[in-house]
Amino acid sequence: MDSDFGIPRELSELQKLRSIYEPDLPPCLQGTTVRVEFGDSTTAADAAGARTISRYFPTLTVSPWLTFLGQLLKVGIVFCGRQSPGGHNVVWGLLNALKIHNPNSTLLGFLGGSEGLFAQRTLEITDEVLSTYKNQGVTSNTDAAQLAETFAEAKCSTKVVGVPVTLNGDLKNQFVETNVGFDTICKVNSQLISNVCTDALSAEKYYYFIRLMGRKASHVALECTLQSHPNMVILGEEVAASKLTLFDLTKQICDAVQVRAEQDKYHGVILLPEGLIESIPEVYALLKLLLYPESDDSAQLSQIETEKLLAHLVQAEMSKRLKEGTYKGKKFNAICHFFGYQARGSVPSKFDCDYAYVLGHICYHILAAGLNGYMATVTNLKNPVNKWRCGAAPITAMMTVKRWAQSPGATSIGKPAIHPAAVDLKGKAYELLRENAIKFLMDDLYRNPGPLQFEGPGADAKPLTLCVEDQDYMGRIKKLQDYLDKVLELLYSPNSVIAILHDVKTMVLVSKQERMIFNVPTNEIYTKVALPSCKIAEYRTKIESIPFNRVFHMTVAATTPYESRGGCLVISTSNVQHPKDEEISFLLKTNSIFNGLVELAGGKAKLLDWISTTIPKGYPLPQ
């Protein structure tokens, strides 16, 4: 909560209008009865760090992910980290859910964030306290996981639930599509950037260097670029992937300025993510020595005026080129800005209000189910609220372990944490940026989305990076499961064939994060069963009659119960116990089923990568 500790605030007319807005709920959270459906058990996001994470969180790492399909509690809520618009709606949604299911339940807010938690400074949250905070702006879930594990080890009944609230948009994985506050931050920043673009086009003599808040990852910079179309954006992930030096970046910008000058354009807008400087190797090592580190051992990037550094270097290089005669245009002039604090205190967007409110309701259902160490999740967010899918995932399933090279042959292993997700340089959002980069640079295609809208045109707009990507991993898992269930219905007769499909389902339905594997399948999947010899012809006839273009191919073979052959996984579902029995090898061909999987995965290469990273070493075979 804010420092006024719940005292009603004086609201503007717009704030009063926003405070009476009632967010919608998905159908699965409506009513008083919600069913919790448990999915497969999950493991860590990084196989290399799985053992380390399991040592730190032994009771949490075996938790399954959940899906919500439709008691008296005392719940505490604490905000950690940077402010993010929409966080108050998590509190509102949680309070409403508590009161719907038991009016005597209590919600406590810890004052002052983590310090208030340890100092036990609390305030009971009521409708009156929340009345001036609904749909208003506000103030790492690694701490939540640590608390949850501590309580679990101590046999304490207290449960801990995390909520994806961060303005940086870097808490992204197969369970979390975006974060509360990211949409608001990007829309407010995009309007400010667009205003600067208009000014640059009018004055025709300034280059604006704009740094955007967002920590190490460049999600905010990418989203704002797609919304406002500045002339250039330099993503930290691009710099890291290409190993660009400070000189390389300076030359890249100067070359762009010179090309524009040849078209008599002496203005422009260049976006820089807050974490850009951290991606430049020769600079970051020095920064960590000079700046006080944050809790995750990273430098405090908001203190580093990267935009001024680059503007100075570019100005010096352009002056040098002008003197040498390699540049014959007008004098280069730069103006610098840092956009961050202006946006994170904004009144939240309609999307962030709805998203946070739904997450608050999910938190209640996680707690009511007695679950610990989970993060509330919503998927299918690019669709209307009534199509959102609500659930929860263990926080440990999102963790990785950092490793640092201290010297040749020696590494230092860090603690498990939910590390920021970088911009995917193979993703659709980045591809969209690359497709338009030259046009943005040369043609001044500035786009002004205007102020943040709460009603009418633009009010329902969602982040472009969310809409262009297919991030509904859990939805695709469900679709794939339904697809394979239909195949099971076709193969109704022999139990052995059902066992085969069980093996196939195991490979594609086990959590994507289980990275251990015997070997990488190509385009074929083998499995074996033992059958009486007299039944071979009968089973061959039944299987070949399936209307799937001979999905399965049978051969008689004698193999050990568990082996790998030719880059394919071989599974024996039962041992041969009678002399007259023979092992039948079934080969899943690259026809109907495989092509269906290819379509769902988004390409053959992605499917093979997906399958190759989903089979855990030592996974129990069906009997």
Coordinates of C-alpha atoms in Angstrom, one line a residue:
M1 CA 0.0 0.0 0.0
D2 CA 1.0 3.6 -0.2
S3 CA 2.6 5.5 2.6
D4 CA -0.8 7.1 3.6
F5 CA -1.7 3.6 5.0
G6 CA -5.2 3.4 3.5
I7 CA -6.3 7.0 4.2
P8 CA -8.8 8.0 1.4
R9 CA -7.2 10.1 -1.2
E10 CA -8.5 13.0 -3.2
L11 CA -9.2 11.7 -6.7
S12 CA -9.6 13.6 -10.0
E13 CA -12.7 13.1 -12.1
L14 CA -11.0 10.6 -14.3
Q15 CA -9.7 8.6 -11.3
K16 CA -13.3 8.6 -9.8
L17 CA -14.6 7.3 -13.1
R18 CA -11.9 4.6 -13.2
S19 CA -12.6 3.5 -9.6
I20 CA -16.1 2.4 -10.4
Y21 CA -15.0 0.3 -13.4
E22 CA -15.8 -3.4 -12.7
P23 CA -13.4 -5.8 -14.4
D24 CA -14.8 -9.0 -16.0
L25 CA -14.0 -12.6 -14.9
P26 CA -13.5 -15.6 -17.1
P27 CA -16.4 -18.2 -16.9
C28 CA -14.2 -20.6 -15.0
L29 CA -13.9 -18.2 -12.0
Q30 CA -17.5 -17.2 -11.9
G31 CA -19.9 -18.5 -9.3
T32 CA -19.1 -19.9 -5.8
T33 CA -17.7 -23.3 -6.9
V34 CA -14.4 -23.7 -8.7
R35 CA -12.9 -27.0 -9.5
V36 CA -9.1 -27.4 -9.4
E37 CA -7.7 -29.8 -12.0
F38 CA -4.1 -31.1 -11.4
G39 CA -1.8 -31.5 -14.4
D40 CA 1.5 -33.3 -14.8
S41 CA 4.3 -32.8 -12.3
T42 CA 6.7 -30.1 -13.4
T43 CA 10.5 -29.8 -13.0
A44 CA 12.8 -26.8 -13.3
A45 CA 13.0 -24.6 -16.4
D46 CA 16.7 -25.5 -16.8
A47 CA 17.8 -29.2 -16.7
A48 CA 21.3 -28.2 -15.9
G49 CA 20.1 -26.4 -12.7
A50 CA 17.4 -28.9 -11.8
R51 CA 19.4 -30.6 -9.1
T52 CA 20.5 -27.4 -7.6
I53 CA 17.0 -26.1 -7.5
S54 CA 15.7 -29.3 -6.0
R55 CA 18.2 -29.0 -3.2
Y56 CA 17.0 -25.5 -2.4
F57 CA 13.3 -26.3 -2.8
P58 CA 12.9 -30.1 -2.2
T59 CA 9.2 -29.9 -1.3
L60 CA 8.2 -27.6 -4.2
T61 CA 9.9 -29.0 -7.2
V62 CA 7.5 -32.0 -7.5
S63 CA 4.4 -29.8 -7.7
P64 CA 2.1 -30.2 -10.7
W65 CA 0.7 -27.3 -12.7
L66 CA -3.0 -26.5 -12.1
T67 CA -6.1 -25.6 -14.1
F68 CA -9.1 -23.9 -12.5
L69 CA -12.5 -25.1 -13.8
G70 CA -15.1 -23.6 -11.6
Q71 CA -13.3 -21.8 3.9
L72 CA -12.4 -19.2 6.1
L73 CA -9.0 -17.7 5.3
K74 CA -6.6 -15.0 6.6
V75 CA -4.4 -13.8 3.8
G76 CA -1.5 -11.3 3.8
I77 CA -0.3 -9.5 0.7
V78 CA 3.0 -7.8 0.1
F79 CA 4.4 -5.8 -2.8
C80 CA 8.1 -6.3 -3.7
G81 CA 10.3 -4.5 -6.2
R82 CA 9.5 -1.7 -8.5
Q83 CA 6.1 -0.1 -8.8
S84 CA 3.8 -1.5 -11.6
P85 CA 0.4 -0.1 -12.6
G86 CA -2.5 -2.4 -11.8
G87 CA -1.1 -4.1 -8.7
H88 CA -4.0 -2.7 -6.6
N89 CA -6.4 -4.7 -8.7
V90 CA -4.8 -7.9 -7.6
V91 CA -5.6 -6.9 -4.0
W92 CA -9.2 -6.0 -5.1
G93 CA -9.7 -9.3 -6.9
L94 CA -8.4 -11.3 -4.0
L95 CA -10.6 -9.4 -1.5
N96 CA -13.7 -9.9 -3.6
A97 CA -13.0 -13.6 -3.9
L98 CA -12.4 -13.9 -0.2
K99 CA -15.7 -12.2 0.7
I100 CA -17.7 -14.1 -2.0
H101 CA -16.7 -17.5 -0.5
N102 CA -16.6 -16.4 3.2
P103 CA -17.5 -12.9 4.4
N104 CA -15.5 -13.5 7.6
S105 CA -12.2 -14.0 5.8
T106 CA -9.5 -11.4 6.4
L107 CA -7.0 -9.7 4.0
L108 CA -4.0 -8.0 5.5
G109 CA -1.6 -5.7 3.6
F110 CA 2.0 -5.4 4.8
L111 CA 3.1 -1.8 4.9
G112 CA 6.4 -0.9 3.3
G113 CA 6.9 -4.0 1.2
S114 CA 9.4 -6.7 2.4
E115 CA 10.5 -4.6 5.3
G116 CA 6.9 -4.3 6.5
L117 CA 6.6 -8.1 6.3
F118 CA 9.6 -8.7 8.6
A119 CA 8.6 -5.8 10.9
Q120 CA 5.0 -7.1 11.0
R121 CA 3.5 -3.8 10.1
T122 CA 0.0 -4.6 8.7
L123 CA -3.2 -3.0 7.7
E124 CA -6.5 -4.8 7.3
I125 CA -7.8 -4.3 3.7
T126 CA -11.5 -3.4 3.5
D127 CA -13.7 -2.1 0.8
E128 CA -13.5 1.3 2.3
V129 CA -9.6 1.2 2.3
L130 CA -9.7 0.0 -1.3
S131 CA -12.3 2.5 -2.6
T132 CA -9.7 5.0 -3.8
Y133 CA -7.2 2.4 -5.0
K134 CA -9.4 0.4 -7.4
N135 CA -8.1 0.6 -11.0
Q136 CA -5.4 3.1 -9.9
G137 CA -1.6 3.0 -10.2
V138 CA 0.8 1.6 -7.6
T139 CA 3.8 0.4 -6.5
S140 CA 10.6 -11.0 -7.7
N141 CA 8.8 -14.0 -7.0
T142 CA 12.1 -15.7 -6.0
D143 CA 11.5 -14.4 -2.5
A144 CA 8.0 -15.9 -2.6
A145 CA 9.5 -19.3 -3.4
Q146 CA 12.0 -19.1 -0.6
L147 CA 9.2 -18.2 1.9
A148 CA 7.1 -21.0 0.6
E149 CA 9.9 -23.6 1.0
T150 CA 10.7 -22.3 4.5
F151 CA 7.1 -22.6 5.6
A152 CA 6.8 -26.1 4.1
E153 CA 9.9 -27.4 5.8
A154 CA 8.7 -26.0 9.1
K155 CA 5.4 -27.7 8.7
C156 CA 3.8 -24.3 8.9
S157 CA 0.2 -24.0 7.6
T158 CA 1.0 -20.6 6.0
K159 CA 0.9 -20.7 2.2
V160 CA 2.7 -18.5 -0.3
V161 CA 1.4 -17.5 -3.7
G162 CA 3.2 -15.4 -6.3
V163 CA 1.7 -13.0 -8.8
P164 CA 3.4 -11.9 -12.1
V165 CA 3.4 -8.1 -11.5
T166 CA 6.4 -6.2 -13.1
L167 CA 6.6 -3.3 -15.4
N168 CA 9.7 -4.9 -17.2
G169 CA 7.7 -7.6 -18.9
D170 CA 10.6 -10.0 -18.3
L171 CA 8.7 -12.6 -16.2
K172 CA 7.8 -14.7 -19.3
N173 CA 7.8 -18.5 -19.7
Q174 CA 5.5 -21.3 -20.9
F175 CA 3.1 -20.5 -18.0
V176 CA 3.2 -16.7 -17.9
E177 CA 2.5 -14.7 -21.1
T178 CA 2.9 -11.2 -19.8
N179 CA 3.0 -9.2 -16.6
V180 CA 0.6 -6.8 -14.9
G181 CA 1.8 -3.3 -15.6
F182 CA 3.6 -4.0 -18.8
D183 CA 0.7 -2.9 -21.1
T184 CA 0.3 0.4 -19.2
I185 CA 4.0 1.2 -19.2
C186 CA 4.3 0.6 -22.9
K187 CA 1.2 2.6 -23.8
V188 CA 2.2 5.6 -21.8
N189 CA 5.8 5.5 -23.0
S190 CA 4.6 5.0 -26.6
Q191 CA 2.6 8.2 -26.4
L192 CA 5.6 10.1 -25.0
I193 CA 7.9 8.7 -27.7
S194 CA 5.3 9.6 -30.4
N195 CA 5.1 13.2 -29.1
V196 CA 8.9 13.4 -29.4
C197 CA 8.8 12.0 -32.9
T198 CA 6.3 14.7 -33.9
D199 CA 8.6 17.3 -32.4
A200 CA 11.6 15.9 -34.2
L201 CA 9.8 16.0 -37.5
S202 CA 8.7 19.5 -36.9
A203 CA 12.1 21.0 -35.8
E204 CA 14.1 18.9 -38.3
K205 CA 17.4 19.5 -36.5
Y206 CA 17.6 17.2 -33.4
Y207 CA 18.2 13.5 -32.8
Y208 CA 16.5 12.3 -29.7
F209 CA 18.1 9.5 -27.6
I210 CA 15.5 8.0 -25.4
R211 CA 16.3 5.4 -22.7
L212 CA 13.4 3.3 -21.5
M213 CA 13.1 1.6 -18.1
G214 CA 12.9 -2.2 -18.2
R215 CA 16.1 -3.6 -16.6
K216 CA 18.3 -6.0 -18.5
A217 CA 15.7 -7.4 -21.0
S218 CA 14.5 -5.2 -23.9
H219 CA 10.8 -6.1 -23.9
V220 CA 9.6 -2.5 -23.2
A221 CA 11.8 -1.1 -25.9
L222 CA 10.6 -3.6 -28.4
E223 CA 6.9 -3.1 -27.6
C224 CA 7.2 0.7 -27.7
T225 CA 9.0 0.5 -31.1
L226 CA 6.2 -1.5 -32.6
Q227 CA 3.6 0.9 -31.2
S228 CA 5.3 4.3 -32.1
H229 CA 7.8 3.5 -35.0
P230 CA 10.9 5.5 -34.0
N231 CA 13.8 5.6 -36.5
M232 CA 16.0 3.2 -34.6
V233 CA 16.0 0.9 -31.6
I234 CA 19.0 -1.0 -30.3
L235 CA 18.0 -4.1 -28.3
G236 CA 20.4 -5.4 -25.6
E237 CA 19.8 -9.0 -26.9
E238 CA 21.0 -8.0 -30.4
V239 CA 24.1 -6.5 -28.9
A240 CA 24.9 -9.5 -26.8
A241 CA 24.2 -12.0 -29.6
S242 CA 26.5 -10.1 -32.0
K243 CA 29.1 -9.2 -29.3
L244 CA 29.0 -5.6 -30.3
T245 CA 31.4 -3.2 -28.7
L246 CA 30.7 0.4 -27.7
F247 CA 32.6 1.5 -30.8
D248 CA 30.4 -0.8 -33.0
L249 CA 27.2 0.8 -31.6
T250 CA 28.6 4.3 -32.2
K251 CA 29.5 3.5 -35.8
Q252 CA 26.1 1.9 -36.4
I253 CA 24.3 5.0 -35.2
C254 CA 26.6 7.3 -37.1
D255 CA 26.2 5.4 -40.3
A256 CA 22.4 5.7 -40.0
V257 CA 22.7 9.4 -39.3
Q258 CA 24.9 9.9 -42.4
V259 CA 22.5 7.9 -44.6
R260 CA 19.6 10.0 -43.5
A261 CA 21.6 13.2 -44.1
E262 CA 22.0 12.2 -47.7
Q263 CA 18.2 12.4 -48.0
D264 CA 18.4 15.9 -46.3
K265 CA 17.0 14.5 -43.0
Y266 CA 18.8 15.8 -39.9
H267 CA 16.4 14.6 -37.2
G268 CA 15.5 11.2 -35.7
V269 CA 14.4 9.3 -32.6
I270 CA 16.5 6.4 -31.2
L271 CA 15.3 4.1 -28.5
L272 CA 17.7 2.4 -26.0
P273 CA 16.7 -0.1 -23.4
E274 CA 17.8 0.4 -19.8
G275 CA 19.8 -2.8 -19.9
L276 CA 21.7 -2.0 -23.1
I277 CA 24.9 -1.1 -21.3
E278 CA 24.8 -4.4 -19.5
S279 CA 25.0 -6.2 -22.8
I280 CA 28.3 -4.5 -23.8
P281 CA 31.0 -6.8 -22.3
E282 CA 33.8 -4.2 -21.9
V283 CA 31.6 -1.8 -20.0
Y284 CA 29.5 -4.1 -17.8
A285 CA 32.5 -5.5 -15.8
L286 CA 33.5 -2.0 -14.8
L287 CA 29.9 -1.0 -13.9
K288 CA 29.5 -3.9 -11.4
L289 CA 32.6 -2.6 -9.6
L290 CA 31.4 1.0 -9.6
L291 CA 27.7 0.7 -8.8
Y292 CA 26.0 -0.8 -5.8
P293 CA 24.4 -4.1 -6.9
E294 CA 20.7 -4.9 -6.6
S295 CA 19.4 -8.0 -4.8
D296 CA 19.9 -10.2 -7.8
D297 CA 23.6 -9.1 -8.1
S298 CA 22.9 -7.0 -11.2
A299 CA 24.0 -3.3 -11.6
Q300 CA 21.4 -0.6 -10.9
L301 CA 20.9 0.2 -14.5
S302 CA 18.5 3.2 -13.9
Q303 CA 21.6 5.1 -12.6
I304 CA 23.5 4.7 -15.8
E305 CA 22.8 7.5 -18.4
T306 CA 23.5 5.3 -21.4
E307 CA 21.7 7.8 -23.7
K308 CA 24.0 10.6 -22.8
L309 CA 27.1 8.4 -23.3
L310 CA 26.0 7.3 -26.8
A311 CA 24.9 10.8 -27.8
H312 CA 28.3 12.1 -26.8
L313 CA 30.2 9.4 -28.7
V314 CA 28.0 9.8 -31.8
Q315 CA 28.4 13.6 -31.7
A316 CA 32.2 13.2 -31.4
E317 CA 32.3 10.7 -34.3
M318 CA 30.1 12.9 -36.5
S319 CA 32.3 16.0 -35.8
K320 CA 35.3 13.9 -36.7
R321 CA 33.7 12.8 -40.0
L322 CA 32.8 16.4 -40.7
K323 CA 36.4 17.5 -40.3
E324 CA 37.7 14.7 -42.4
G325 CA 35.2 15.4 -45.2
T326 CA 33.6 11.9 -45.1
Y327 CA 30.4 13.6 -43.8
K328 CA 29.2 16.7 -45.6
G329 CA 25.9 17.3 -43.9
K330 CA 24.8 19.7 -41.1
K331 CA 26.1 19.7 -37.5
F332 CA 24.8 16.8 -35.4
N333 CA 22.6 17.8 -32.4
A334 CA 21.4 15.5 -29.7
I335 CA 18.7 15.7 -27.0
C336 CA 18.5 13.0 -24.3
H337 CA 15.6 11.6 -22.3
F338 CA 14.9 8.8 -19.8
F339 CA 11.3 7.5 -19.7
G340 CA 10.5 5.3 -16.8
Y341 CA 9.2 7.1 -13.7
Q342 CA 6.7 9.0 -15.8
A343 CA 4.9 5.8 -16.8
R344 CA 5.1 3.4 -13.9
G345 CA 2.8 5.6 -11.7
S346 CA 0.1 5.9 -14.4
V347 CA -3.5 4.9 -14.0
P348 CA -3.5 1.3 -15.3
S349 CA -4.9 0.4 -18.7
K350 CA -8.1 -1.6 -19.1
F351 CA -6.2 -4.7 -19.9
D352 CA -4.0 -4.4 -16.8
C353 CA -7.1 -3.8 -14.6
D354 CA -8.8 -6.9 -15.9
Y355 CA -5.7 -9.0 -15.8
A356 CA -4.7 -8.1 -12.2
Y357 CA -8.3 -8.5 -11.0
V358 CA -8.5 -12.0 -12.4
L359 CA -5.1 -12.9 -10.9
G360 CA -6.4 -11.8 -7.5
H361 CA -9.3 -14.2 -7.8
I362 CA -6.9 -17.0 -8.8
C363 CA -4.8 -16.3 -5.7
Y364 CA -7.8 -17.0 -3.5
H365 CA -8.5 -20.4 -5.2
I366 CA -4.9 -21.4 -4.9
L367 CA -5.0 -20.6 -1.2
A368 CA -8.4 -22.2 -0.7
A369 CA -7.1 -25.4 -2.2
G370 CA -4.3 -25.4 0.4
L371 CA -1.5 -25.1 -2.2
N372 CA 1.9 -23.6 -1.5
G373 CA 4.7 -22.1 -3.7
Y374 CA 2.5 -21.5 -6.7
M375 CA 2.2 -18.5 -9.1
A376 CA -1.2 -17.5 -10.4
T377 CA -1.3 -17.6 -14.2
V378 CA -3.7 -16.7 -17.0
T379 CA -3.1 -17.8 -20.6
N380 CA -4.8 -17.1 -24.0
L381 CA -4.6 -13.4 -23.0
K382 CA -4.8 -12.1 -26.5
N383 CA -8.4 -13.2 -26.7
P384 CA -11.4 -11.7 -24.9
V385 CA -11.7 -12.2 -21.1
N386 CA -14.3 -14.9 -21.5
K387 CA -11.8 -17.1 -23.3
W388 CA -8.9 -16.7 -20.8
R389 CA -7.6 -19.8 -19.2
C390 CA -6.9 -19.6 -15.5
G391 CA -4.4 -21.8 -13.6
A392 CA -1.3 -21.9 -11.5
A393 CA 2.2 -23.2 -11.8
P394 CA 4.9 -24.0 -9.2
I395 CA 7.3 -21.2 -8.9
T396 CA 10.2 -23.6 -9.0
A397 CA 9.2 -24.7 -12.6
M398 CA 10.2 -21.1 -13.7
M399 CA 13.6 -21.1 -12.0
T400 CA 17.0 -21.3 -13.5
V401 CA 20.5 -21.3 -12.0
K402 CA 23.1 -18.8 -13.2
R403 CA 26.6 -19.9 -13.9
W404 CA 29.6 -17.6 -14.2
A405 CA 33.0 -18.4 -15.8
Q406 CA 35.5 -17.4 -13.2
S407 CA 38.5 -18.7 -15.0
P408 CA 39.3 -21.3 -17.7
G409 CA 37.8 -24.6 -16.6
A410 CA 36.1 -23.1 -13.5
T411 CA 32.6 -21.8 -13.0
S412 CA 30.7 -20.3 -10.1
I413 CA 27.1 -21.6 -9.6
G414 CA 24.6 -19.1 -8.3
K415 CA 21.3 -19.6 -6.3
P416 CA 18.1 -20.6 -8.0
A417 CA 16.0 -17.7 -9.1
I418 CA 13.4 -16.6 -11.7
H419 CA 15.8 -14.8 -14.0
P420 CA 14.6 -12.3 -16.5
A421 CA 13.5 -13.7 -19.9
A422 CA 15.3 -12.1 -22.8
V423 CA 13.7 -11.0 -26.0
D424 CA 13.4 -13.9 -28.3
L425 CA 15.5 -13.1 -31.4
K426 CA 13.7 -15.9 -33.3
G427 CA 10.2 -14.8 -32.2
K428 CA 7.5 -13.3 -34.3
A429 CA 7.6 -9.9 -32.6
Y430 CA 11.3 -9.5 -33.4
E431 CA 10.8 -10.7 -36.9
L432 CA 8.1 -8.0 -37.3
L433 CA 10.6 -5.4 -36.2
R434 CA 13.3 -6.6 -38.6
E435 CA 10.9 -6.6 -41.5
N436 CA 10.2 -2.9 -40.9
A437 CA 13.5 -1.7 -39.6
I438 CA 14.7 -0.1 -42.9
K439 CA 11.3 1.7 -43.4
F440 CA 11.3 3.0 -39.9
L441 CA 14.9 4.3 -40.3
M442 CA 14.4 6.1 -43.6
D443 CA 10.8 6.9 -44.1
D444 CA 9.7 8.6 -40.8
L445 CA 6.7 6.4 -40.4
Y446 CA 6.0 7.8 -36.9
R447 CA 2.8 6.4 -35.3
N448 CA 1.0 8.2 -32.5
P449 CA -1.3 5.9 -30.5
G450 CA -2.4 8.8 -28.4
P451 CA -3.1 9.0 -24.7
L452 CA -4.1 5.9 -22.7
Q453 CA -7.8 5.1 -23.5
F454 CA -10.2 3.6 -21.0
E455 CA -13.3 3.6 -23.2
G456 CA -14.1 3.6 -26.9
P457 CA -11.5 3.0 -29.7
G458 CA -8.2 1.8 -28.4
A459 CA -9.4 0.9 -24.9
D460 CA -9.3 -2.8 -25.6
A461 CA -5.9 -2.8 -27.3
K462 CA -3.4 -5.2 -25.9
P463 CA 0.4 -5.3 -26.3
L464 CA 1.5 -6.1 -29.8
T465 CA 4.2 -8.4 -28.7
L466 CA 1.5 -10.4 -26.9
C467 CA -0.9 -10.5 -29.9
V468 CA 1.6 -11.5 -32.6
E469 CA 3.2 -14.4 -30.6
D470 CA 1.5 -17.8 -30.0
Q471 CA 2.3 -18.0 -26.3
D472 CA -0.6 -20.1 -25.1
Y473 CA 1.6 -23.1 -24.3
M474 CA -0.9 -24.6 -21.9
G475 CA -3.7 -24.2 -24.5
R476 CA -1.6 -26.0 -27.1
I477 CA -0.9 -28.8 -24.6
K478 CA -4.7 -29.2 -24.1
K479 CA -5.3 -29.1 -27.9
L480 CA -2.6 -31.8 -28.4
Q481 CA -4.1 -33.9 -25.6
D482 CA -7.5 -33.7 -27.2
Y483 CA -6.0 -34.7 -30.6
L484 CA -4.3 -37.7 -29.2
D485 CA -7.4 -38.7 -27.3
K486 CA -9.2 -38.9 -30.7
V487 CA -6.6 -41.2 -32.0
L488 CA -7.1 -43.3 -28.9
E489 CA -10.8 -43.6 -29.7
L490 CA -9.9 -44.9 -33.2
L491 CA -7.5 -47.5 -31.8
Y492 CA -10.1 -48.9 -29.5
S493 CA -9.5 -52.7 -29.6
P494 CA -6.0 -54.0 -28.5
N495 CA -4.7 -53.0 -25.1
S496 CA -1.2 -53.1 -26.5
V497 CA -1.9 -50.3 -29.0
I498 CA -3.4 -48.2 -26.2
A499 CA -0.2 -48.8 -24.3
I500 CA 1.7 -47.6 -27.4
L501 CA -0.3 -44.4 -27.5
H502 CA 0.2 -43.9 -23.8
D503 CA 4.0 -43.9 -24.5
V504 CA 3.5 -41.3 -27.3
K505 CA 1.3 -39.2 -25.0
T506 CA 3.9 -39.4 -22.3
M507 CA 6.5 -38.0 -24.6
V508 CA 4.4 -35.0 -25.7
L509 CA 2.5 -34.2 -22.5
V510 CA 5.3 -34.3 -19.9
S511 CA 6.3 -30.8 -19.0
K512 CA 8.3 -29.0 -21.6
Q513 CA 10.8 -28.0 -18.9
E514 CA 12.0 -31.6 -18.2
R515 CA 15.2 -31.3 -20.2
M516 CA 16.8 -34.8 -19.6
I517 CA 16.6 -37.1 -22.5
F518 CA 18.2 -40.4 -23.8
N519 CA 18.6 -39.1 -27.3
V520 CA 16.9 -36.9 -29.9
P521 CA 14.3 -38.5 -32.0
T522 CA 14.3 -37.7 -35.7
N523 CA 10.9 -38.1 -37.4
E524 CA 10.1 -41.5 -36.0
I525 CA 9.1 -42.8 -32.6
Y526 CA 9.5 -46.5 -31.8
T527 CA 7.8 -48.5 -29.1
K528 CA 7.6 -52.3 -28.5
V529 CA 5.2 -54.7 -26.9
A530 CA 5.2 -58.5 -26.3
L531 CA 2.3 -60.4 -28.0
P532 CA 1.5 -64.1 -28.6
S533 CA 2.8 -65.1 -32.0
C534 CA -0.7 -66.3 -33.1
K535 CA -2.0 -62.8 -32.6
I536 CA 0.5 -61.0 -34.9
A537 CA -1.5 -61.3 -38.1
E538 CA -4.7 -60.2 -36.3
Y539 CA -3.1 -57.1 -34.8
R540 CA -1.4 -56.2 -38.1
T541 CA -4.8 -56.3 -39.9
K542 CA -6.5 -54.1 -37.2
I543 CA -3.7 -51.5 -37.1
E544 CA -3.3 -51.3 -40.9
S545 CA -7.1 -50.7 -41.2
I546 CA -6.9 -47.5 -39.2
P547 CA -7.8 -44.5 -41.5
F548 CA -4.5 -42.7 -40.8
N549 CA -2.4 -43.6 -43.9
R550 CA -0.7 -46.4 -42.1
V551 CA 0.3 -44.3 -39.1
F552 CA 1.9 -47.4 -37.5
H553 CA 4.2 -49.9 -39.1
M554 CA 4.8 -53.3 -37.5
T555 CA 7.9 -55.4 -37.6
V556 CA 8.9 -58.5 -35.6
A557 CA 12.1 -57.8 -33.6
A558 CA 13.9 -59.1 -30.6
T559 CA 15.3 -56.3 -28.5
T560 CA 16.3 -55.6 -24.9
P561 CA 13.5 -54.2 -22.8
Y562 CA 14.9 -50.7 -22.9
E563 CA 17.4 -49.4 -25.5
S564 CA 18.0 -46.7 -28.0
R565 CA 18.5 -47.3 -31.7
G566 CA 19.4 -45.0 -34.7
G567 CA 18.6 -41.8 -32.9
C568 CA 15.2 -42.9 -31.9
L569 CA 13.8 -43.8 -28.5
V570 CA 12.9 -47.5 -28.1
I571 CA 10.5 -48.5 -25.3
S572 CA 9.5 -52.0 -24.4
T573 CA 6.2 -51.9 -22.4
S574 CA 6.5 -55.5 -21.2
N575 CA 9.0 -58.2 -21.0
V576 CA 8.7 -61.5 -23.0
Q577 CA 7.7 -64.1 -20.5
H578 CA 6.6 -67.0 -22.8
P579 CA 8.6 -68.7 -25.5
K580 CA 5.9 -68.3 -28.0
D581 CA 5.6 -64.6 -27.5
E582 CA 7.5 -62.2 -29.7
E583 CA 8.1 -58.5 -29.4
I584 CA 6.3 -56.3 -31.9
S585 CA 7.9 -53.0 -32.9
F586 CA 5.5 -50.2 -33.8
L587 CA 6.9 -47.3 -35.7
L588 CA 5.1 -44.0 -35.7
K589 CA 5.5 -42.8 -39.2
T590 CA 5.6 -39.2 -40.4
N591 CA 2.0 -39.2 -41.7
S592 CA -1.3 -38.1 -40.1
I593 CA -0.4 -38.0 -36.4
F594 CA 3.1 -36.7 -36.9
N595 CA 1.8 -34.0 -39.4
G596 CA -0.9 -33.1 -36.9
L597 CA 1.8 -32.6 -34.2
V598 CA 3.9 -30.6 -36.7
E599 CA 1.0 -28.3 -37.3
L600 CA 0.4 -27.8 -33.5
A601 CA 4.0 -27.2 -32.8
G602 CA 4.4 -24.7 -35.6
G603 CA 6.9 -26.6 -37.7
K604 CA 8.8 -29.9 -37.9
A605 CA 12.0 -28.4 -36.4
K606 CA 10.1 -27.0 -33.4
L607 CA 8.3 -30.3 -32.9
L608 CA 11.5 -32.3 -32.9
D609 CA 13.1 -29.8 -30.5
W610 CA 10.0 -30.0 -28.4
I611 CA 9.9 -33.8 -28.2
S612 CA 13.7 -33.9 -27.7
T613 CA 13.4 -31.7 -24.6
T614 CA 10.4 -33.3 -23.0
I615 CA 11.4 -36.9 -22.2
P616 CA 12.9 -37.0 -18.7
K617 CA 15.7 -39.4 -18.1
G618 CA 14.4 -42.4 -16.2
Y619 CA 10.8 -41.6 -16.7
P620 CA 8.7 -44.6 -15.5
L621 CA 7.4 -46.7 -18.4
P622 CA 3.7 -47.8 -18.4
Q623 CA 3.1 -51.4 -17.5

